[in-house]
Amino acid sequence: MKILIIGSGGREHAIAWKVAQSPLADKIYCAPGNAGIEEFAECVPIGATKLEELAAFAENEKIDLTIVGMDDPLVAGIVDVFEAKGLRIFGPRKNAAIIEGSKAFSKDLMKKYNIPSAAYETFEAAEEAITYLKTAEYPIVLKADGLALGKGVLICQNSWEAEAGVKSIMLDKQFGSAGDRLVVEEFMTGREVSVLAFCDGTNVATMTSAQDHKRAKDGDQGLNTGGMGTFSPSPFYTREIDEYCQQYIYRPTMDAMKSEGRDFVGILFFGLMLTQNGPKVLEYNARFGDPETQVVLPRMKNDIVEVFEACIDGKLNDITLDFMDNAAVCVVLSSAGYPEQYEKGFLIDGLDTFKEKDGFYVFHAGTKKTEAGIVTNGGRVLGVTATGKDLKEARKNAYAATEWIQFENKYMRSDIGKAIEEA
Ligand code: AMP
Ligand code: GLY
């Protein structure tokens, strides 16, 4: 088969690495890809949101299967564009990707179908939001309705902060049109867990759990980022919690989407918070998580191409997902300053050390190939993943491997997976 992967981050590198192991994959392309993905795929310089160009490429090259990693093309309707041309593609159609594309949509869906989540209000006018926030209970959470690179969420401690937040999201449009509507949500506390699931429109099959670390600094301080590191499995996600979530969250979400005429095919990502009152949904994403994918896929035993095919054909019930009985930790190496200002263009040293080392992976995110070598080219630069017999060993291995890589302005959190020690 000829396979095209769409995206350019650590997530797509992990997907390309996994697809490359499938005997079904004869030739892999990635658009636009990055310097690391080139090891497994031919990178094609077409942007991930150039839907028509991507479809034309797939048609010309006779691509058998396209896999979409990123949210923007999904929310923009890439699956509909490909399907209209009779091209086979893995991901939700536009009317289903809205579960990530609009937080107001997902909150209304959860309310209508009694799926546990935080209480909320939606606003279309800044003045109304500000009036509401004057007498609200704090802390409180403000969310831009649309896509905002995982950064459209503000946790406010008082009404002054909330008012400033409303202004920046709704009036100054810090996140562009994503801030046309605002969701104001009850603040919840508890451990966070990410559960990714394959979906075929009717059936949902969850993968092993993971935990992300969204804040930029140690001790969960600093700004929200796209994710600074992950571990898998989460020791806090017990069998009982899984049973509860299967019954009250995963299955009902699939059924709800079907009832709405929005059959979900693709990866559904459940961002959960384990509160004192039980697990609740923080958010849905309509694609693989980044960096969750970088710890989940190295533990997956199945041929991932077979699973993608079963989802598209509505035959997920024929597949049993199987994960290794080990653990994985991913530490993101970023450019100092991310998620705000940072410099790029620094030479990266030590990438070759990962070659031929079992259980150690370096997934590229913001990198670029130049004549001088591979250089930093983004906020999140690399994801260093290591496996181990348990989380403690995986964590030790991952941090040891971060030392193999050197570049100017290298920054990482030192406490990825530290919570494991409390489990
Ligand atoms: P989201 O993009 O919706 O997952 O939000 C990003 C992060 O903000 C989450 O991973 C949580 O850490 C935090 N967050 C979102 N919603 C809430 C909430 N209702 N209560 C507490 N924290 C939240
Ligand atoms: N790691 C969170 C996300 O992919 O949105």
CSV table of N, CA and C in Angstrom, one decimal, residues 7 89 101 243 289 320 334 408:
chain,number,residue,atom,x,y,z
A,7,GLY,N,0.7,16.0,8.5
A,7,GLY,CA,1.1,16.7,9.7
A,7,GLY,C,2.6,16.8,9.8
A,89,ILE,N,-9.5,7.6,3.4
A,89,ILE,CA,-8.8,8.5,4.4
A,89,ILE,C,-9.3,8.1,5.8
A,101,GLY,N,-13.6,20.8,17.3
A,101,GLY,CA,-13.5,22.2,16.7
A,101,GLY,C,-14.4,23.2,17.5
A,243,GLU,N,-13.7,0.8,33.8
A,243,GLU,CA,-15.1,0.3,33.6
A,243,GLU,C,-16.1,1.4,33.6
A,289,GLY,N,-3.2,12.4,20.4
A,289,GLY,CA,-2.6,13.5,21.2
A,289,GLY,C,-1.2,13.6,20.9
A,320,THR,N,-8.6,-6.9,18.2
A,320,THR,CA,-8.4,-6.8,19.6
A,320,THR,C,-7.1,-6.0,19.8
A,334,SER,N,12.4,21.4,24.5
A,334,SER,CA,11.8,22.6,23.8
A,334,SER,C,12.8,23.7,23.7
A,408,GLU,N,21.6,24.6,21.7
A,408,GLU,CA,21.6,25.9,22.5
A,408,GLU,C,20.1,26.2,22.8
